[in-house]
mmCIF file of C-alpha atoms in Angstrom:
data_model
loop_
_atom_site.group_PDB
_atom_site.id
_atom_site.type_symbol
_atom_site.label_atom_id
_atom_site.label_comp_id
_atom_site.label_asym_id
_atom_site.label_seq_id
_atom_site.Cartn_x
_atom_site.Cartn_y
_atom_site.Cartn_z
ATOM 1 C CA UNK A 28 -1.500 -15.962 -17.643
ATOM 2 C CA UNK A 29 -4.702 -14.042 -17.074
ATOM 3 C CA UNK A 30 -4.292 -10.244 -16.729
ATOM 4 C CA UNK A 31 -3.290 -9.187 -13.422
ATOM 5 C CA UNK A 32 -6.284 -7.147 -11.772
ATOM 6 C CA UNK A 33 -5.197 -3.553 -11.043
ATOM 7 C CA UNK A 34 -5.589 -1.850 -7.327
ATOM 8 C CA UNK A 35 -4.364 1.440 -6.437
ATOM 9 C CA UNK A 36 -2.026 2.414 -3.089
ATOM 10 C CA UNK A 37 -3.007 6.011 -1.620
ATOM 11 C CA UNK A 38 -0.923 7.998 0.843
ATOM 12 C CA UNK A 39 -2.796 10.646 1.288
ATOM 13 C CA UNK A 40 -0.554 13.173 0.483
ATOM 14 C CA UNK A 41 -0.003 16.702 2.501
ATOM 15 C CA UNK A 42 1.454 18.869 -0.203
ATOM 16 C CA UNK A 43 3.991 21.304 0.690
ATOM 17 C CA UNK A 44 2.474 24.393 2.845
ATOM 18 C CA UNK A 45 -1.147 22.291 1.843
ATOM 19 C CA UNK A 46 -3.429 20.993 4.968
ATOM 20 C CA UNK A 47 -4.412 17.446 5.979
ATOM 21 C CA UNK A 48 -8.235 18.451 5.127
ATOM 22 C CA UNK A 49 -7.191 18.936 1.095
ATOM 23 C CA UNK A 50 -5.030 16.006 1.214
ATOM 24 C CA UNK A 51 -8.139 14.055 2.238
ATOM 25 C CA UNK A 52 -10.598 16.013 0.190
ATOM 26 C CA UNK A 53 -8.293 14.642 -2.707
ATOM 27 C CA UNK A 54 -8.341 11.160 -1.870
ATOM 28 C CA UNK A 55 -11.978 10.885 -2.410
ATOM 29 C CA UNK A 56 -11.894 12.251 -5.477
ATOM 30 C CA UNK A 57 -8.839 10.025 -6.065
ATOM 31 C CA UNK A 58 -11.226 6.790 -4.872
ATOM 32 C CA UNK A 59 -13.968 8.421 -7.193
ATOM 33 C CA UNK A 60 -11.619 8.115 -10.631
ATOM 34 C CA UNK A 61 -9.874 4.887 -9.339
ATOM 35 C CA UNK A 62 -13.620 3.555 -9.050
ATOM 36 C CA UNK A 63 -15.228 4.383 -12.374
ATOM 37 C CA UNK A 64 -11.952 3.723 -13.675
ATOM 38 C CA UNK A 65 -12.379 -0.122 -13.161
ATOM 39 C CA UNK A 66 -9.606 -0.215 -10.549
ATOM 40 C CA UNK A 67 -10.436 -3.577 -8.284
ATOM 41 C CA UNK A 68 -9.763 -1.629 -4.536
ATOM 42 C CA UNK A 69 -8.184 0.890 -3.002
ATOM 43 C CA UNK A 70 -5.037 0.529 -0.085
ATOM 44 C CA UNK A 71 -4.376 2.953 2.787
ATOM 45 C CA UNK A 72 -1.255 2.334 4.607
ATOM 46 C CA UNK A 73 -0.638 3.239 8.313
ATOM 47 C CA UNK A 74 2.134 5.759 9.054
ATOM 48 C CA UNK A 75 2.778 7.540 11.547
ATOM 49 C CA UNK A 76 4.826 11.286 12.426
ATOM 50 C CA UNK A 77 5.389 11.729 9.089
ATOM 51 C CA UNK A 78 3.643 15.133 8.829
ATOM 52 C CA UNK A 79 3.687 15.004 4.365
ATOM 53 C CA UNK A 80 1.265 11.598 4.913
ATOM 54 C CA UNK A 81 -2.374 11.637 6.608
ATOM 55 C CA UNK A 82 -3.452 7.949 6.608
ATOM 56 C CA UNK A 83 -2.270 7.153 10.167
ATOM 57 C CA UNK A 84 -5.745 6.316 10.879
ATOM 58 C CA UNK A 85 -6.708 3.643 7.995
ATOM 59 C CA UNK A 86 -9.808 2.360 9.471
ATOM 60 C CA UNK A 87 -11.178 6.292 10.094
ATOM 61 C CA UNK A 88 -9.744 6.607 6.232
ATOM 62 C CA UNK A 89 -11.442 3.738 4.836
ATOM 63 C CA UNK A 90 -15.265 4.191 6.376
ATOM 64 C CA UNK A 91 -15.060 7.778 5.406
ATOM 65 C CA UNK A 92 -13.955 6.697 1.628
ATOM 66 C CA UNK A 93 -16.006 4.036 1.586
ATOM 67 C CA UNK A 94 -19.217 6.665 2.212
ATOM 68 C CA UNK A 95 -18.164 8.508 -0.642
ATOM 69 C CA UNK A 96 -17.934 5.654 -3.305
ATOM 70 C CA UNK A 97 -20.773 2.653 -4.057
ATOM 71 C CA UNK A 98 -18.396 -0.236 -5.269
ATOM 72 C CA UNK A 99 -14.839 -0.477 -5.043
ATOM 73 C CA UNK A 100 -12.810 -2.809 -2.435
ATOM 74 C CA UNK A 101 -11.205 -0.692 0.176
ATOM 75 C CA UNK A 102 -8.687 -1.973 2.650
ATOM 76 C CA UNK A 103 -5.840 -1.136 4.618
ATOM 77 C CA UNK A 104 -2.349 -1.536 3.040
ATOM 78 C CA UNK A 105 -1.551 -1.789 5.878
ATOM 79 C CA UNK A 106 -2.406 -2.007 9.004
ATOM 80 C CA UNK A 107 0.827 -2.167 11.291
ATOM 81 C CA UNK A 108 -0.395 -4.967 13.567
ATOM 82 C CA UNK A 109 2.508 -4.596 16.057
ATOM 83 C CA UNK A 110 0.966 -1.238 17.295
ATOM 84 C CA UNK A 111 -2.101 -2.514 17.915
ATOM 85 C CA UNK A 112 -4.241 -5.047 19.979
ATOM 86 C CA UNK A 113 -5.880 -7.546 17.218
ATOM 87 C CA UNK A 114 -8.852 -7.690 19.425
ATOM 88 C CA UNK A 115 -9.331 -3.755 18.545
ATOM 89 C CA UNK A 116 -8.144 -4.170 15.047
ATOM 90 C CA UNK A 117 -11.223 -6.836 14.322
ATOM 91 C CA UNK A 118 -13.524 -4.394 16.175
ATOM 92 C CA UNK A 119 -12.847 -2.104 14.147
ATOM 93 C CA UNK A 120 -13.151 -3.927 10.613
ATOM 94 C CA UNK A 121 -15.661 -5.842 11.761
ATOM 95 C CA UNK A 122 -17.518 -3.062 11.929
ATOM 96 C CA UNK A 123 -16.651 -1.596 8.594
ATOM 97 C CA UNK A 124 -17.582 -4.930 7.046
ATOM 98 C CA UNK A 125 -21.309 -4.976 8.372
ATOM 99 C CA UNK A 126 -21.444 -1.176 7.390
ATOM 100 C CA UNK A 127 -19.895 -2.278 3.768
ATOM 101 C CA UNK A 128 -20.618 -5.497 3.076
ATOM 102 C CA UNK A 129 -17.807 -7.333 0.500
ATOM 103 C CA UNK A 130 -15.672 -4.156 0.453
ATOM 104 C CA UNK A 131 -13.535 -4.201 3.574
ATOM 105 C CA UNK A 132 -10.013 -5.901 3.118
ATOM 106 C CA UNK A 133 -7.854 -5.777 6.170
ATOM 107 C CA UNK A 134 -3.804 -6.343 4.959
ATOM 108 C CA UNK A 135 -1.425 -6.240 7.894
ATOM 109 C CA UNK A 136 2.342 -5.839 7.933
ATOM 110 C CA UNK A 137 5.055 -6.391 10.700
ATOM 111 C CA UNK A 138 6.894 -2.971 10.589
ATOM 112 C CA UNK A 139 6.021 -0.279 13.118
ATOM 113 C CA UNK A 140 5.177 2.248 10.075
ATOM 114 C CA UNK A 141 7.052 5.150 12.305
ATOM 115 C CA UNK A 142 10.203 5.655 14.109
ATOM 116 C CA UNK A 143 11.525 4.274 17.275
ATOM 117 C CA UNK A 144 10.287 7.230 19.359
ATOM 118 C CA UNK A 145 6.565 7.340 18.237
ATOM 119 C CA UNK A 146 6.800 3.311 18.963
ATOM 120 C CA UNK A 147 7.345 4.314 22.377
ATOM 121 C CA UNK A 148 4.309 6.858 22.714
ATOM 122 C CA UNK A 149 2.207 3.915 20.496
ATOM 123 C CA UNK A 150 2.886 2.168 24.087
ATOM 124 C CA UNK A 151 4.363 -0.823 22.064
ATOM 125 C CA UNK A 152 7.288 -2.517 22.629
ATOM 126 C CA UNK A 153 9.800 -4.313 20.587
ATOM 127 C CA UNK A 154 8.970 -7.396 21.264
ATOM 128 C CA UNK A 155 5.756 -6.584 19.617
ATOM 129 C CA UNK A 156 6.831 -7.345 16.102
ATOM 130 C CA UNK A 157 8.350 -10.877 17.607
ATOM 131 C CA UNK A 158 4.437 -11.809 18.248
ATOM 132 C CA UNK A 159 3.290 -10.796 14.930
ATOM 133 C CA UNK A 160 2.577 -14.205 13.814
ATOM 134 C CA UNK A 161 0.828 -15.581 16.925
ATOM 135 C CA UNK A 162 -1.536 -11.598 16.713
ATOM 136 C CA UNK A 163 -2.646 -12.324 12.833
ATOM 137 C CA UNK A 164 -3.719 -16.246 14.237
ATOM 138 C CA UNK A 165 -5.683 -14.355 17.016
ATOM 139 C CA UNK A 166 -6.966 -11.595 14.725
ATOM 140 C CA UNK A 167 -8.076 -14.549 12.316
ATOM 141 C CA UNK A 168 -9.842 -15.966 14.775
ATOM 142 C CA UNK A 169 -12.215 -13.390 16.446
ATOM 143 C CA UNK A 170 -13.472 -12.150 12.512
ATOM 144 C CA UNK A 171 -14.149 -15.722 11.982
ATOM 145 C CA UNK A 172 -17.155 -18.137 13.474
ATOM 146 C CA UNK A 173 -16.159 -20.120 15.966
ATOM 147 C CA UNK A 174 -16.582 -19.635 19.507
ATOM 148 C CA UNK A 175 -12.829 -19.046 21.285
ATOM 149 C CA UNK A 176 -11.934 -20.824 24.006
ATOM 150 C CA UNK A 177 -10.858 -17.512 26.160
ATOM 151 C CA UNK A 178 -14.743 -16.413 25.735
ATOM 152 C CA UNK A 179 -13.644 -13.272 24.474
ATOM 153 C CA UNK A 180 -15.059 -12.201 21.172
ATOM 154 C CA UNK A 181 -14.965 -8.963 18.463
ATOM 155 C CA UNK A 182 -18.365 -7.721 18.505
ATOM 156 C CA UNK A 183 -18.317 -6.217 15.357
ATOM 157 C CA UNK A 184 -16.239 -8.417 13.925
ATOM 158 C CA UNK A 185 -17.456 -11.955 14.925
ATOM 159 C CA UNK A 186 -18.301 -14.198 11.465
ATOM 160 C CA UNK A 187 -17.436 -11.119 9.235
ATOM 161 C CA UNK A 188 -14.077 -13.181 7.963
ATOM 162 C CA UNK A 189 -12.877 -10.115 6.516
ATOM 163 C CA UNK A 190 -10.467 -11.141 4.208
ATOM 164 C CA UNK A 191 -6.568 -10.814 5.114
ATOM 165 C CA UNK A 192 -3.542 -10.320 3.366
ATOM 166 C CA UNK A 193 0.200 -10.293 4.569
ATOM 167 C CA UNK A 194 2.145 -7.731 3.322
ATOM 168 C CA UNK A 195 5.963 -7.867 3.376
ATOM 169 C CA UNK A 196 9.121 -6.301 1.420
ATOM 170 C CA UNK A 197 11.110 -9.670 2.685
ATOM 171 C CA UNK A 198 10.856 -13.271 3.056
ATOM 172 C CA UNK A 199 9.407 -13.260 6.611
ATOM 173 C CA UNK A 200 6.225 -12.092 5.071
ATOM 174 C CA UNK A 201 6.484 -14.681 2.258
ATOM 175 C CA UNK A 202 7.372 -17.492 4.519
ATOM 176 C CA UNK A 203 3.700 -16.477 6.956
ATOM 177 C CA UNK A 204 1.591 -15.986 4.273
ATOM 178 C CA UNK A 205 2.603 -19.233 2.744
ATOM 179 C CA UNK A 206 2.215 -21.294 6.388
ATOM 180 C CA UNK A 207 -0.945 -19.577 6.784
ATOM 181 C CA UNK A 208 -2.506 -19.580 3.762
ATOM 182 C CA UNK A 209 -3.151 -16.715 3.227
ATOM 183 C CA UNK A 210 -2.492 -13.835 0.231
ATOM 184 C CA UNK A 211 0.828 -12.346 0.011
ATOM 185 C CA UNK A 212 1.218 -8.608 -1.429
ATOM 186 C CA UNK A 213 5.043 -7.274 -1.869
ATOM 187 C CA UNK A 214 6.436 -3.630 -1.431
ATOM 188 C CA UNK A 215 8.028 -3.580 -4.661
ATOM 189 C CA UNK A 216 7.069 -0.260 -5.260
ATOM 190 C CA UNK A 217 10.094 1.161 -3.054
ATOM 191 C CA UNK A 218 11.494 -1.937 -2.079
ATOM 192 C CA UNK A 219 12.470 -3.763 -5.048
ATOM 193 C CA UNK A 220 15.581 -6.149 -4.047
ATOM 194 C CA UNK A 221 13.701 -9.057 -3.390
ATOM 195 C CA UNK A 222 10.703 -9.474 -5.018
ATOM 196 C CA UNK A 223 11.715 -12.314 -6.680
ATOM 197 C CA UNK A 224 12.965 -14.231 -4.453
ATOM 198 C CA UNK A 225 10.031 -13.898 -1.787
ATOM 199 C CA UNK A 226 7.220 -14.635 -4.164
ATOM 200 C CA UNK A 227 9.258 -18.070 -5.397
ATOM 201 C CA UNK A 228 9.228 -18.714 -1.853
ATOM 202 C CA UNK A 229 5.758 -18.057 -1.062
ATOM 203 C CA UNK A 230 4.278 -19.906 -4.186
ATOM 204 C CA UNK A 231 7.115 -22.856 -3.246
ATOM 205 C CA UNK A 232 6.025 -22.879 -0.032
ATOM 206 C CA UNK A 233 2.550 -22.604 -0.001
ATOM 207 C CA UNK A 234 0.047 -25.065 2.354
ATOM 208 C CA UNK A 235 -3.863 -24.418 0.544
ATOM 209 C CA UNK A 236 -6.035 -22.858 3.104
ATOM 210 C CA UNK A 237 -9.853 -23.344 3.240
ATOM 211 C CA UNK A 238 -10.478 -20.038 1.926
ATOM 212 C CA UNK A 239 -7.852 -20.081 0.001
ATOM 213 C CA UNK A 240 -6.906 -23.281 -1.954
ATOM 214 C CA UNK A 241 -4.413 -21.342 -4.086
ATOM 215 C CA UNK A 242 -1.787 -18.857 -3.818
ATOM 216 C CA UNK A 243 -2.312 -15.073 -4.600
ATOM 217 C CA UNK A 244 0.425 -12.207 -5.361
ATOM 218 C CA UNK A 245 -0.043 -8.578 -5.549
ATOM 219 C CA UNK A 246 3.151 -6.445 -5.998
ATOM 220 C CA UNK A 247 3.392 -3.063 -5.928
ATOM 221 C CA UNK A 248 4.807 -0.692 -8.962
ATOM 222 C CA UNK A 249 4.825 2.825 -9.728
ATOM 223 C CA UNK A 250 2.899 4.073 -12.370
ATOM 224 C CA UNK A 251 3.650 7.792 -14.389
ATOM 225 C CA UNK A 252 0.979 7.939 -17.144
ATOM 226 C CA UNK A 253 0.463 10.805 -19.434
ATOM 227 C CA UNK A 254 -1.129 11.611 -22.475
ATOM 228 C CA UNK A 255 2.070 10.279 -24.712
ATOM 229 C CA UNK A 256 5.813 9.266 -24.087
ATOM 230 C CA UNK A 257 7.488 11.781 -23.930
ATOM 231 C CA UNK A 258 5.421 13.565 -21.171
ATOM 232 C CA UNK A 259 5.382 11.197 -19.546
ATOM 233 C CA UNK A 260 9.134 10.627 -19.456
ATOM 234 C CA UNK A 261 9.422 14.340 -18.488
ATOM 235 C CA UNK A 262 6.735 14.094 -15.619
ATOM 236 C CA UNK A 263 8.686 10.749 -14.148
ATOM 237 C CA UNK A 264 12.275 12.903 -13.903
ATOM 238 C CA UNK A 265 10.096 15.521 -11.974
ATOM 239 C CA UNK A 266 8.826 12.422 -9.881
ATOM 240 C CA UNK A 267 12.634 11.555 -9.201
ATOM 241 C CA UNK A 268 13.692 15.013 -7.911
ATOM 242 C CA UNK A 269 10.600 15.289 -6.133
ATOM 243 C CA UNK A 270 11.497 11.863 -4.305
ATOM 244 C CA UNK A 271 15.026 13.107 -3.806
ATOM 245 C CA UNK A 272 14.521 16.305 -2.123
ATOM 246 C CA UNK A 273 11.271 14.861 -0.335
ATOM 247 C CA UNK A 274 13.663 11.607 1.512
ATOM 248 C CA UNK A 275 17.137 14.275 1.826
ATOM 249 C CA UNK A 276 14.903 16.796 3.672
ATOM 250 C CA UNK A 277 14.145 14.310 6.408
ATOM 251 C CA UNK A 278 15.126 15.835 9.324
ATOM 252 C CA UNK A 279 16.123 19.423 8.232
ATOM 253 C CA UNK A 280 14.849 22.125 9.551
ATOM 254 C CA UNK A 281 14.512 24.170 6.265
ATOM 255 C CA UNK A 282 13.656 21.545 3.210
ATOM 256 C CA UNK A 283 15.789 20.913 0.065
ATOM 257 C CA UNK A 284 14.176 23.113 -2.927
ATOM 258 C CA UNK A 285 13.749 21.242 -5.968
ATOM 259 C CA UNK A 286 16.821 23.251 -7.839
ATOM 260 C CA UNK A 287 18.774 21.637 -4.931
ATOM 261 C CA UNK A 288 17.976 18.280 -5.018
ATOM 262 C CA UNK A 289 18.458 18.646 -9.226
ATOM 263 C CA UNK A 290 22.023 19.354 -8.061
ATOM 264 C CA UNK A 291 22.311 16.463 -6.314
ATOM 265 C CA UNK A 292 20.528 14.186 -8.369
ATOM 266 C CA UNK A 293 23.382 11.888 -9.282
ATOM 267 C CA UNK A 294 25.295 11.508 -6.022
ATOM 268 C CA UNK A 295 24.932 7.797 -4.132
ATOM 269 C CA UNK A 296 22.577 9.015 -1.791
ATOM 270 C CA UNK A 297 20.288 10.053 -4.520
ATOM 271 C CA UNK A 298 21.034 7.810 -6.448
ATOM 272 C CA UNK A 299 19.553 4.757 -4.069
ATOM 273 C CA UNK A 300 16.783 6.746 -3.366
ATOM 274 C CA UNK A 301 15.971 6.690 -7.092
ATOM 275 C CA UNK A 302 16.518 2.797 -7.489
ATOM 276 C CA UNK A 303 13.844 2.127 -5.046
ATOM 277 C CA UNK A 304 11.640 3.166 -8.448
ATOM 278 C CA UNK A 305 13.091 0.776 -10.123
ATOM 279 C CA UNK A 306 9.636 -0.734 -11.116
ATOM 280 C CA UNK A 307 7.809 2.072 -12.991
ATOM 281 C CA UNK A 308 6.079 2.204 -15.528
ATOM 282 C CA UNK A 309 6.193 5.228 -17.743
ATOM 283 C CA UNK A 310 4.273 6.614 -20.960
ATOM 284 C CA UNK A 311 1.566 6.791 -22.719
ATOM 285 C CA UNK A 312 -1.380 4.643 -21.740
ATOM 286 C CA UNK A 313 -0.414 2.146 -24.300
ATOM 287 C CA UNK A 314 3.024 1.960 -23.406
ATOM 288 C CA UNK A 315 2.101 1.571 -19.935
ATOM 289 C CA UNK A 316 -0.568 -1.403 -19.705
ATOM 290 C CA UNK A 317 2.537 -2.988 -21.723
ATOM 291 C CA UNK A 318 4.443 -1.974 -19.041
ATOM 292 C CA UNK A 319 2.291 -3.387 -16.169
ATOM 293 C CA UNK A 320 1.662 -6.503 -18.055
ATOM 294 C CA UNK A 321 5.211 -7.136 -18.535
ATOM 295 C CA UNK A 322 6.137 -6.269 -15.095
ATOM 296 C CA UNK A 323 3.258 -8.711 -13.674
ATOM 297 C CA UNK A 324 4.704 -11.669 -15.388
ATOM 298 C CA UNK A 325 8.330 -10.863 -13.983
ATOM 299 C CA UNK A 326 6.593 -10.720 -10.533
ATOM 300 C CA UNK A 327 4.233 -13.782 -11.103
ATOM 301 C CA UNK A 328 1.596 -11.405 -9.606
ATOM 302 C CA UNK A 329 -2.288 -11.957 -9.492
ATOM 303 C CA UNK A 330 -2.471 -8.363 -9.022
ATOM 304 C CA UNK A 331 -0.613 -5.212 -9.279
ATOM 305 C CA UNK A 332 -0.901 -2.443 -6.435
ATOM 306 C CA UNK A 333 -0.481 0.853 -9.041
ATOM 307 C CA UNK A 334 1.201 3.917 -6.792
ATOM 308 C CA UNK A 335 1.080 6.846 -8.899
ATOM 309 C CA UNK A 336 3.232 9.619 -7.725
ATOM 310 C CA UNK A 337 3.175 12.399 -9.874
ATOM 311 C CA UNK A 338 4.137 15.703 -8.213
ATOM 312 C CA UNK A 339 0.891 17.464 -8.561
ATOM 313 C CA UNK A 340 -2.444 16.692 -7.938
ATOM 314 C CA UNK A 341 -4.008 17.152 -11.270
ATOM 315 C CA UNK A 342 -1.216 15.059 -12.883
ATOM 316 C CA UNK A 343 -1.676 12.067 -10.182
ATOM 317 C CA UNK A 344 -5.449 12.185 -11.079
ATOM 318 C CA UNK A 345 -4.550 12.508 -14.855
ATOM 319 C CA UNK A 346 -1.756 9.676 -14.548
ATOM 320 C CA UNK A 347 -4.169 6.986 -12.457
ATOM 321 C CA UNK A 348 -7.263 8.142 -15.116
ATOM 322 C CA UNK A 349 -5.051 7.406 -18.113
ATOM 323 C CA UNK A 350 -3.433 4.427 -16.346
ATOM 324 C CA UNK A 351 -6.995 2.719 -15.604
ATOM 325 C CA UNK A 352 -8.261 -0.720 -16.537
ATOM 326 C CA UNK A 353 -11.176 0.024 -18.060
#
């Protein structure tokens, strides 16, 4: 099996009392080491009312990224399709395709990327995710060439056949990408259970597509490099509490402090929170790349979508530096 090409997921992190502004001032220079790093593209996922994350806007994200780097892919992992017209959606990387040609990848998921009450003020409803299927067909075909019978087209967008992936943490996903077609990335990186089991299906299950005669996997996995072992080790338990007291503060008005979610680090609640890391990858950067390349052949993935969340900022930049392909 040929080594699994290595792509990078950003957030765009709001630290704690930090502003959106430095949160996206460090995702450039996040794009800038993932690209001279030999990293094959950059993902930006769509959430929304989460006030710690400031990639609601992917597209906005992406063309601002993308004028701040030469080379590297750049795409949107992912848009939430359900909240959005396709017609807009092609508009909108259509026209980051002309502006960057061969660097634009559009992946789309299913979920609403929010919470039930910011789904209402998206002015979606809930059937929305039922038409998911029939919206990535219509989004397919107003990037592509051919004229469509409603006479409606995606200028930008028209013949730009930016490529799309579905992304998934379930076999819905698996089961469209494979009718389609089209590439298949999994959400392993917090969702875990059933990786297996939905890329099995989707290679099983696959029907060859013009543009794409074969399957293709990516799979997500966390990724805690440091200079050696040990560090690393300690760096990934700060990760842990860090995850703890960032999910158990949901909803509080004063947040957990880290000495309080160390307290509760090994009751059930924490405890599932800390299994949805079950893929990471943790050392030194030898230890890791045999990590990754021993995780990739467990996931029979073509790719592996590195998240690297360190606590800081300087160790996330240090941990997807030392954790780099090249």
């Amino acid at each position: 099996m040929a080594a699994p090409k290595l792509s990078f997921l950003d957030l765009a992190t709001v630290e704690r009392e930090g502003s959106v502004a430095s949160a996206l001032a460090h995702s450039v220079k996040l794009a800038q080491t993932a690209e001279s790093g030999g990293y094959s593209r950059i993902w930006y996922a769509e959430h929304h009312n989460m006030p710690t994350i400031a990639s609601s806007a992917p597209a906005v994200l992406i063309a601002h990224i993308a004028s701040q780097t030469e080379r590297i892919g750049l795409g949107s992992g992912g848009v939430m399709l359900p909240n959005h017209s396709p017609l807009v959606v092609a508009e909108q990387f259509g026209t980051l395709a002309e502006l960057h040609p061969g660097r634009i990848h559009l992946g789309l998921g299913r979920a609403p990327g929010t919470d039930g009450a910011t789904f209402q003020a998206l002015r979606r409803t809930v059937q929305a995710a039922d038409a998911f299927p029939n919206d990535v067909l219509e989004l397919q075909a107003y990037l592509g060439s051919d004229l469509p019978l409603t006479g409606v087209n995606a200028y930008p967008g028209r013949g730009t056949n930016v490529p799309i992936t579905i992304l998934g943490s379930s076999l819905f996903g698996a089961n469209l990408a494979a009718q389609l077609g089209l590439p298949y990335s999994f959400a392993s990186h917090f969702a875990p259970q059933a990786l297996n089991a939905a890329v099995q299906h989707y290679r099983s299950n696959y029907q060859p597509s013009a543009k794409h005669p074969e399957p293709y996997v990516s799979a997500g996995v966390n990724v805690i490099a440091a200079e050696n072992d040990e560090a690393a080790r300690q760096l990934f338990a700060r990760a842990e509490v860090e995850r703890i007291r960032a999910f158990l503060s949901r909803g509080r008005d004063v947040p957990l402090t880290i000495e309080q979610a160390e307290a509760i680090r090994d009751t059930p609640a924490a405890t599932e929170i800390r299994s949805m890391m079950r893929y990471t990858a943790v050392g030194g950067p030898e230890r890791v790349r045999e990590q990754l390349a021993d995780f990739a052949k467990l996931a029979d993935a073509d790719e592996l979508v590195t998240v690297h969340p360190a606590p800081t900022r300087e160790e996330q930049l240090e941990s997807l530096r030392l954790g780099a392909p090249a």
